[in-house]
mmCIF file of C-alpha atoms in Angstrom:
data_model
loop_
_atom_site.group_PDB
_atom_site.id
_atom_site.type_symbol
_atom_site.label_atom_id
_atom_site.label_comp_id
_atom_site.label_asym_id
_atom_site.label_seq_id
_atom_site.Cartn_x
_atom_site.Cartn_y
_atom_site.Cartn_z
ATOM 1 C CA MET A 256 37.845 -26.686 -6.770
ATOM 2 C CA LYS A 257 36.009 -27.543 -3.686
ATOM 3 C CA GLU A 258 35.023 -24.467 -2.978
ATOM 4 C CA LYS A 259 34.081 -23.220 -6.594
ATOM 5 C CA LYS A 260 32.519 -26.527 -7.175
ATOM 6 C CA LYS A 261 30.499 -25.309 -4.210
ATOM 7 C CA PHE A 262 29.449 -21.976 -5.028
ATOM 8 C CA SER A 263 28.217 -22.817 -8.846
ATOM 9 C CA LEU A 264 25.912 -25.577 -7.534
ATOM 10 C CA TYR A 265 24.599 -23.007 -4.328
ATOM 11 C CA LYS A 266 24.264 -20.783 -7.563
ATOM 12 C CA VAL A 267 22.326 -23.327 -9.304
ATOM 13 C CA PHE A 268 19.899 -24.109 -6.109
ATOM 14 C CA VAL A 269 19.197 -20.310 -5.888
ATOM 15 C CA TYR A 270 18.076 -19.675 -9.331
ATOM 16 C CA VAL A 271 15.747 -23.290 -9.764
ATOM 17 C CA ALA A 272 14.329 -22.272 -6.059
ATOM 18 C CA LEU A 273 13.117 -18.512 -7.693
ATOM 19 C CA ILE A 274 12.558 -19.898 -11.224
ATOM 20 C CA ALA A 275 9.696 -21.950 -9.004
ATOM 21 C CA LEU A 276 8.271 -19.066 -6.668
ATOM 22 C CA ALA A 277 8.258 -17.348 -10.285
ATOM 23 C CA ILE A 278 6.519 -19.530 -11.745
ATOM 24 C CA THR A 279 4.093 -19.843 -8.604
ATOM 25 C CA ILE A 280 3.627 -15.826 -9.070
ATOM 26 C CA ILE A 281 3.088 -15.965 -12.302
ATOM 27 C CA VAL A 282 0.940 -18.712 -13.446
ATOM 28 C CA PRO A 283 -1.957 -18.259 -11.209
ATOM 29 C CA ILE A 284 -1.881 -14.258 -12.749
ATOM 30 C CA VAL A 285 -1.688 -15.270 -16.461
ATOM 31 C CA TRP A 286 -4.621 -17.687 -16.060
ATOM 32 C CA VAL A 287 -6.610 -14.787 -13.917
ATOM 33 C CA PHE A 288 -6.293 -12.529 -17.076
ATOM 34 C CA MET A 289 -6.947 -15.792 -19.009
ATOM 35 C CA ALA A 290 -10.843 -16.628 -17.265
ATOM 36 C CA SER A 291 -11.407 -13.001 -17.306
ATOM 37 C CA VAL A 292 -12.326 -12.727 -20.598
ATOM 38 C CA LYS A 293 -13.518 -16.121 -21.261
ATOM 39 C CA SER A 294 -17.339 -16.872 -21.469
ATOM 40 C CA GLN A 295 -19.436 -18.418 -18.831
ATOM 41 C CA SER A 296 -19.270 -22.002 -20.726
ATOM 42 C CA ASP A 297 -15.602 -21.578 -21.322
ATOM 43 C CA LEU A 298 -15.391 -21.936 -17.655
ATOM 44 C CA VAL A 299 -18.412 -24.425 -17.003
ATOM 45 C CA GLN A 300 -17.632 -26.483 -19.780
ATOM 46 C CA ARG A 301 -13.734 -26.580 -20.442
ATOM 47 C CA SER A 302 -10.722 -27.205 -19.442
ATOM 48 C CA PRO A 303 -9.593 -24.477 -17.094
ATOM 49 C CA TRP A 304 -6.632 -24.103 -18.910
ATOM 50 C CA SER A 305 -7.688 -24.011 -22.087
ATOM 51 C CA LEU A 306 -8.132 -21.249 -24.686
ATOM 52 C CA PRO A 307 -11.634 -19.295 -24.991
ATOM 53 C CA THR A 308 -13.251 -19.965 -27.471
ATOM 54 C CA GLN A 309 -14.229 -15.753 -28.286
ATOM 55 C CA VAL A 310 -12.371 -13.345 -26.569
ATOM 56 C CA LEU A 311 -15.502 -11.532 -23.760
ATOM 57 C CA TRP A 312 -13.984 -7.992 -23.453
ATOM 58 C CA SER A 313 -18.091 -7.265 -21.881
ATOM 59 C CA ASN A 314 -17.341 -9.387 -19.105
ATOM 60 C CA PHE A 315 -14.901 -6.182 -18.227
ATOM 61 C CA ALA A 316 -17.095 -3.579 -19.350
ATOM 62 C CA THR A 317 -20.389 -5.375 -17.490
ATOM 63 C CA ALA A 318 -17.340 -5.112 -14.476
ATOM 64 C CA PHE A 319 -17.177 -1.253 -14.856
ATOM 65 C CA GLN A 320 -20.887 -0.268 -15.372
ATOM 66 C CA LYS A 321 -23.225 -2.971 -13.517
ATOM 67 C CA ALA A 322 -21.103 -4.217 -11.090
ATOM 68 C CA ARG A 323 -20.040 -0.345 -10.248
ATOM 69 C CA MET A 324 -16.251 -0.990 -10.421
ATOM 70 C CA GLY A 325 -15.971 1.958 -11.269
ATOM 71 C CA ASP A 326 -17.114 3.548 -8.636
ATOM 72 C CA TYR A 327 -14.871 1.726 -6.449
ATOM 73 C CA LEU A 328 -11.867 2.409 -8.326
ATOM 74 C CA VAL A 329 -12.337 6.339 -7.601
ATOM 75 C CA ASN A 330 -13.044 5.716 -4.331
ATOM 76 C CA SER A 331 -9.934 3.820 -3.399
ATOM 77 C CA VAL A 332 -8.080 6.984 -5.615
ATOM 78 C CA ILE A 333 -9.548 9.153 -4.168
ATOM 79 C CA ALA A 334 -8.776 7.886 -0.689
ATOM 80 C CA THR A 335 -5.240 6.700 -1.366
ATOM 81 C CA ALA A 336 -3.910 9.875 -3.142
ATOM 82 C CA MET A 337 -5.544 11.544 0.783
ATOM 83 C CA SER A 338 -3.940 9.032 2.331
ATOM 84 C CA ILE A 339 -0.872 9.077 1.318
ATOM 85 C CA PHE A 340 -0.939 13.072 1.083
ATOM 86 C CA PHE A 341 -1.669 12.928 5.095
ATOM 87 C CA LEU A 342 1.123 10.759 5.439
ATOM 88 C CA LEU A 343 3.673 13.214 4.158
ATOM 89 C CA ILE A 344 1.936 16.108 6.039
ATOM 90 C CA VAL A 345 2.942 14.528 9.212
ATOM 91 C CA ALA A 346 5.253 11.910 8.892
ATOM 92 C CA LEU A 347 8.080 14.537 6.917
ATOM 93 C CA PRO A 348 8.754 16.973 9.468
ATOM 94 C CA ALA A 349 8.596 14.279 12.634
ATOM 95 C CA SER A 350 11.416 12.201 10.787
ATOM 96 C CA TYR A 351 13.343 15.277 10.184
ATOM 97 C CA VAL A 352 13.483 16.267 13.774
ATOM 98 C CA LEU A 353 13.920 13.060 15.564
ATOM 99 C CA ALA A 354 16.823 12.314 13.022
ATOM 100 C CA ARG A 355 18.559 16.014 13.551
ATOM 101 C CA PHE A 356 17.678 17.493 16.789
ATOM 102 C CA ARG A 357 18.311 16.715 19.846
ATOM 103 C CA PHE A 358 16.003 16.460 22.737
ATOM 104 C CA LYS A 359 14.199 15.823 25.737
ATOM 105 C CA GLY A 360 11.881 13.178 25.453
ATOM 106 C CA LYS A 361 13.218 11.577 22.342
ATOM 107 C CA LYS A 362 14.564 8.664 23.276
ATOM 108 C CA PHE A 363 10.683 7.519 24.353
ATOM 109 C CA PHE A 364 9.631 8.852 21.107
ATOM 110 C CA ASN A 365 11.186 6.600 19.131
ATOM 111 C CA ALA A 366 10.518 3.661 21.165
ATOM 112 C CA LEU A 367 7.318 4.965 20.104
ATOM 113 C CA PHE A 368 7.640 4.975 17.678
ATOM 114 C CA MET A 369 9.611 1.430 17.305
ATOM 115 C CA ALA A 370 6.856 0.229 19.204
ATOM 116 C CA GLY A 371 4.052 1.134 16.294
ATOM 117 C CA LEU A 372 6.051 -0.973 13.996
ATOM 118 C CA PHE A 373 4.651 -5.112 15.758
ATOM 119 C CA ILE A 374 1.157 -3.478 15.972
ATOM 120 C CA ASN A 375 -0.758 -5.188 12.822
ATOM 121 C CA THR A 376 -3.683 -3.119 12.489
ATOM 122 C CA ASN A 377 -6.074 -5.942 11.839
ATOM 123 C CA TYR A 378 -6.327 -5.922 15.427
ATOM 124 C CA ILE A 379 -7.262 -2.313 16.573
ATOM 125 C CA VAL A 380 -9.866 -2.071 13.718
ATOM 126 C CA LEU A 381 -13.111 -3.033 15.929
ATOM 127 C CA PRO A 382 -11.444 -0.550 18.571
ATOM 128 C CA ILE A 383 -11.056 2.172 16.170
ATOM 129 C CA TYR A 384 -14.708 1.679 15.147
ATOM 130 C CA VAL A 385 -16.526 1.624 18.327
ATOM 131 C CA MET A 386 -14.643 4.977 19.044
ATOM 132 C CA LEU A 387 -16.365 6.822 15.828
ATOM 133 C CA PHE A 388 -19.190 5.552 16.238
ATOM 134 C CA HIS A 389 -19.335 6.775 19.708
ATOM 135 C CA TRP A 390 -18.571 9.710 18.697
ATOM 136 C CA GLU A 391 -21.054 10.396 16.608
ATOM 137 C CA ILE A 392 -23.711 9.815 18.923
ATOM 138 C CA ALA A 393 -22.678 12.730 21.403
ATOM 139 C CA LEU A 394 -21.763 14.302 18.946
ATOM 140 C CA GLN A 395 -24.723 13.702 17.316
ATOM 141 C CA VAL A 396 -23.567 13.527 13.426
ATOM 142 C CA GLN A 397 -24.025 10.824 10.723
ATOM 143 C CA ASP A 398 -21.096 9.890 8.228
ATOM 144 C CA VAL A 399 -18.326 12.408 9.519
ATOM 145 C CA PHE A 400 -16.412 9.678 11.347
ATOM 146 C CA LEU A 401 -17.902 5.912 9.588
ATOM 147 C CA ASN A 402 -18.084 6.037 6.116
ATOM 148 C CA ASN A 403 -16.250 8.783 5.165
ATOM 149 C CA LYS A 404 -13.481 8.722 2.777
ATOM 150 C CA ILE A 405 -11.524 11.732 4.484
ATOM 151 C CA MET A 406 -11.280 9.383 8.200
ATOM 152 C CA LEU A 407 -10.851 6.505 6.544
ATOM 153 C CA SER A 408 -7.846 7.994 4.544
ATOM 154 C CA LEU A 409 -6.880 9.693 7.657
ATOM 155 C CA ILE A 410 -6.975 6.076 10.117
ATOM 156 C CA TYR A 411 -4.788 5.201 7.657
ATOM 157 C CA ALA A 412 -1.851 7.635 7.522
ATOM 158 C CA ALA A 413 -2.642 7.465 11.172
ATOM 159 C CA THR A 414 -1.613 3.921 10.698
ATOM 160 C CA SER A 415 1.084 4.050 9.112
ATOM 161 C CA LEU A 416 3.807 6.577 10.986
ATOM 162 C CA PRO A 417 5.810 4.100 13.001
ATOM 163 C CA PHE A 418 7.175 3.011 9.573
ATOM 164 C CA THR A 419 7.659 5.606 7.578
ATOM 165 C CA ILE A 420 9.011 7.879 9.932
ATOM 166 C CA TYR A 421 11.150 5.269 11.072
ATOM 167 C CA LEU A 422 11.860 4.824 7.337
ATOM 168 C CA LEU A 423 12.094 8.716 6.912
ATOM 169 C CA SER A 424 14.145 9.303 9.755
ATOM 170 C CA GLY A 425 16.895 6.825 8.354
ATOM 171 C CA TYR A 426 17.788 8.506 6.372
ATOM 172 C CA PHE A 427 17.938 11.806 7.253
ATOM 173 C CA GLN A 428 20.300 10.941 9.507
ATOM 174 C CA THR A 429 22.421 9.890 6.139
ATOM 175 C CA LEU A 430 22.628 13.277 4.967
ATOM 176 C CA PRO A 431 25.894 15.615 6.111
ATOM 177 C CA LYS A 432 25.189 17.674 8.524
ATOM 178 C CA ALA A 433 27.403 20.339 6.693
ATOM 179 C CA TYR A 434 24.313 20.987 4.407
ATOM 180 C CA GLU A 435 22.447 22.818 7.601
ATOM 181 C CA GLU A 436 25.088 24.445 8.567
ATOM 182 C CA ALA A 437 25.552 26.689 4.813
ATOM 183 C CA ALA A 438 21.725 27.108 4.803
ATOM 184 C CA LEU A 439 22.019 28.478 8.479
ATOM 185 C CA ILE A 440 24.527 30.621 7.328
ATOM 186 C CA ASP A 441 23.193 32.171 4.720
ATOM 187 C CA GLY A 442 19.961 33.143 7.259
ATOM 188 C CA CYS A 443 17.722 30.184 6.492
ATOM 189 C CA GLY A 444 15.716 28.995 9.208
ATOM 190 C CA TYR A 445 15.136 26.319 10.513
ATOM 191 C CA PHE A 446 11.532 25.257 8.528
ATOM 192 C CA LYS A 447 12.742 26.712 5.264
ATOM 193 C CA THR A 448 16.119 24.676 5.931
ATOM 194 C CA MET A 449 13.713 21.847 6.216
ATOM 195 C CA THR A 450 11.075 21.771 3.194
ATOM 196 C CA LYS A 451 14.264 23.694 0.622
ATOM 197 C CA ILE A 452 17.252 22.208 1.400
ATOM 198 C CA MET A 453 16.960 18.497 3.383
ATOM 199 C CA ILE A 454 13.562 17.590 2.352
ATOM 200 C CA PRO A 455 14.377 17.373 -2.205
ATOM 201 C CA MET A 456 17.460 15.658 -0.299
ATOM 202 C CA ALA A 457 15.750 13.290 0.314
ATOM 203 C CA ARG A 458 13.401 12.345 -2.399
ATOM 204 C CA PRO A 459 14.754 8.514 -3.191
ATOM 205 C CA SER A 460 13.185 7.715 0.347
ATOM 206 C CA ILE A 461 10.143 10.013 0.052
ATOM 207 C CA ILE A 462 9.330 7.839 -3.342
ATOM 208 C CA THR A 463 10.008 4.726 -1.274
ATOM 209 C CA VAL A 464 7.612 5.600 1.503
ATOM 210 C CA ILE A 465 5.496 6.779 -1.585
ATOM 211 C CA LEU A 466 4.858 3.079 -3.685
ATOM 212 C CA PHE A 467 5.242 0.975 -0.388
ATOM 213 C CA GLN A 468 2.483 2.770 1.141
ATOM 214 C CA PHE A 469 0.466 2.859 -2.343
ATOM 215 C CA LEU A 470 0.468 -0.889 -2.603
ATOM 216 C CA ALA A 471 -0.862 -1.190 0.787
ATOM 217 C CA PHE A 472 -3.516 1.325 1.223
ATOM 218 C CA TRP A 473 -5.000 -0.081 -2.646
ATOM 219 C CA ASN A 474 -4.917 -3.903 -0.750
ATOM 220 C CA GLU A 475 -6.455 -2.431 2.280
ATOM 221 C CA TYR A 476 -9.550 -4.801 3.178
ATOM 222 C CA ILE A 477 -10.472 -5.149 6.852
ATOM 223 C CA MET A 478 -10.107 -1.173 7.439
ATOM 224 C CA ALA A 479 -12.282 -0.590 4.594
ATOM 225 C CA PHE A 480 -15.106 -3.013 4.826
ATOM 226 C CA THR A 481 -15.752 -2.263 8.644
ATOM 227 C CA LEU A 482 -15.879 1.555 8.364
ATOM 228 C CA MET A 483 -17.102 2.084 5.635
ATOM 229 C CA GLU A 484 -20.636 1.710 3.398
ATOM 230 C CA LYS A 485 -21.178 0.306 0.269
ATOM 231 C CA ASP A 486 -21.718 3.453 -1.759
ATOM 232 C CA ASN A 487 -18.028 4.415 -0.310
ATOM 233 C CA SER A 488 -16.246 1.541 -0.425
ATOM 234 C CA THR A 489 -12.760 1.059 -1.657
ATOM 235 C CA LEU A 490 -11.484 -1.225 -4.837
ATOM 236 C CA GLY A 491 -11.340 -4.469 -2.725
ATOM 237 C CA VAL A 492 -14.511 -4.005 -1.031
ATOM 238 C CA GLY A 493 -16.170 -3.661 -4.078
ATOM 239 C CA LEU A 494 -14.891 -6.311 -5.118
ATOM 240 C CA LYS A 495 -16.113 -8.687 -2.514
ATOM 241 C CA PHE A 496 -19.577 -7.266 -3.508
ATOM 242 C CA LEU A 497 -19.079 -7.891 -7.297
ATOM 243 C CA MET A 498 -17.636 -11.811 -6.733
ATOM 244 C CA ALA A 499 -20.972 -12.070 -4.250
ATOM 245 C CA ASP A 500 -23.362 -10.995 -6.750
ATOM 246 C CA GLN A 501 -21.979 -12.661 -9.805
ATOM 247 C CA ARG A 502 -21.172 -15.931 -7.898
ATOM 248 C CA ALA A 503 -24.994 -15.650 -7.323
ATOM 249 C CA ALA A 504 -25.432 -15.088 -10.674
ATOM 250 C CA ALA A 505 -23.479 -17.870 -12.446
ATOM 251 C CA ASP A 506 -21.447 -15.075 -14.019
ATOM 252 C CA PHE A 507 -18.195 -15.823 -13.266
ATOM 253 C CA GLY A 508 -16.481 -14.745 -16.109
ATOM 254 C CA VAL A 509 -17.101 -10.934 -15.032
ATOM 255 C CA MET A 510 -16.098 -11.755 -11.198
ATOM 256 C CA TYR A 511 -12.647 -13.050 -13.069
ATOM 257 C CA ALA A 512 -12.788 -9.555 -14.851
ATOM 258 C CA GLY A 513 -12.869 -7.693 -11.815
ATOM 259 C CA LEU A 514 -9.832 -9.300 -9.919
ATOM 260 C CA VAL A 515 -7.868 -7.987 -12.905
ATOM 261 C CA ILE A 516 -9.037 -4.474 -12.506
ATOM 262 C CA VAL A 517 -8.282 -4.411 -8.836
ATOM 263 C CA MET A 518 -4.842 -6.362 -10.040
ATOM 264 C CA VAL A 519 -3.590 -4.064 -12.398
ATOM 265 C CA PRO A 520 -2.477 -0.391 -11.049
ATOM 266 C CA THR A 521 -0.779 -2.452 -9.004
ATOM 267 C CA LEU A 522 1.289 -4.833 -10.617
ATOM 268 C CA ILE A 523 2.360 -2.102 -13.144
ATOM 269 C CA LEU A 524 3.228 -0.106 -10.369
ATOM 270 C CA TYR A 525 5.765 -2.785 -9.110
ATOM 271 C CA ILE A 526 7.267 -3.996 -12.842
ATOM 272 C CA LEU A 527 8.150 -0.037 -12.979
ATOM 273 C CA VAL A 528 9.521 0.647 -9.743
ATOM 274 C CA GLN A 529 9.859 -3.102 -7.945
ATOM 275 C CA LYS A 530 13.996 -1.904 -8.167
ATOM 276 C CA LYS A 531 13.610 1.303 -5.862
ATOM 277 C CA LEU A 532 11.109 -0.762 -4.109
ATOM 278 C CA THR A 533 13.690 -3.151 -2.714
ATOM 279 C CA GLU A 534 16.656 -0.311 -2.682
ATOM 280 C CA GLY A 535 14.269 2.119 -0.748
ATOM 281 C CA MET A 536 13.049 -0.926 2.159
ATOM 282 C CA SER A 537 17.421 -1.590 2.748
ATOM 283 C CA LEU A 538 17.973 2.274 3.817
ATOM 284 C CA GLY A 539 18.950 2.606 7.741
ATOM 285 C CA GLY A 540 16.547 2.383 10.300
ATOM 286 C CA LEU A 541 17.191 5.017 14.227
ATOM 287 C CA LYS A 542 19.542 5.589 15.279
ATOM 288 C CA ASP A 543 20.379 7.428 18.884
#
């Protein structure tokens, strides 16, 4: 009886803690959504928690048109899509080889990618900028290495390789060798076996990588702010410009509308795939 009582008290504690955490997350989001459709007088003169006297959807139109949030949104979509493409092109074959083959130097490469998990990309932004800046000077070119969405996408993909390879390799290691042996008997080479059999079987892990890295690339700020100019900025950086402009113009409704534009895609995506995302994060790690 005592054990059951302790267990029930523990469950109550867990539920209370989760409810409190959910409230701390949901309340600010609801407040931002509500503030995004308020007029300036509602935001300044009335209580922050009061309902809007009139719903101003024009705040979103102003954010898209005058503040160019639409252009920044397109830039983010392009940069995120290219980053995921470059990442998978490199990470899938690398993960497959590290997981399924034995070769000289395998432990070294495993250790190298594992070490990359502990590198915070925010700490290497300045060295990357200096390197790219000197490349442009040496080659006498402009907007090739800096202020270039393709280069930004390549850097995103490169800095995300350690985690992606760690996750995909762990999943590839769980697949039975019988599939590869059957493919070999049927005359498939290594490349065809990987692309036609093993990669389709690793689809759950690949979906997890795509979803997780989408969130990371979409919300990234420091790298884009350092390497890109205003016209090619992503949505996170564009939000900074919007907030600066609207604070000067004392139009906070448009500023909050910009916040909603940034949040909505990630919120929708997370709500739709949260189960797969959390399950995928529990997939295995690298093995020798």
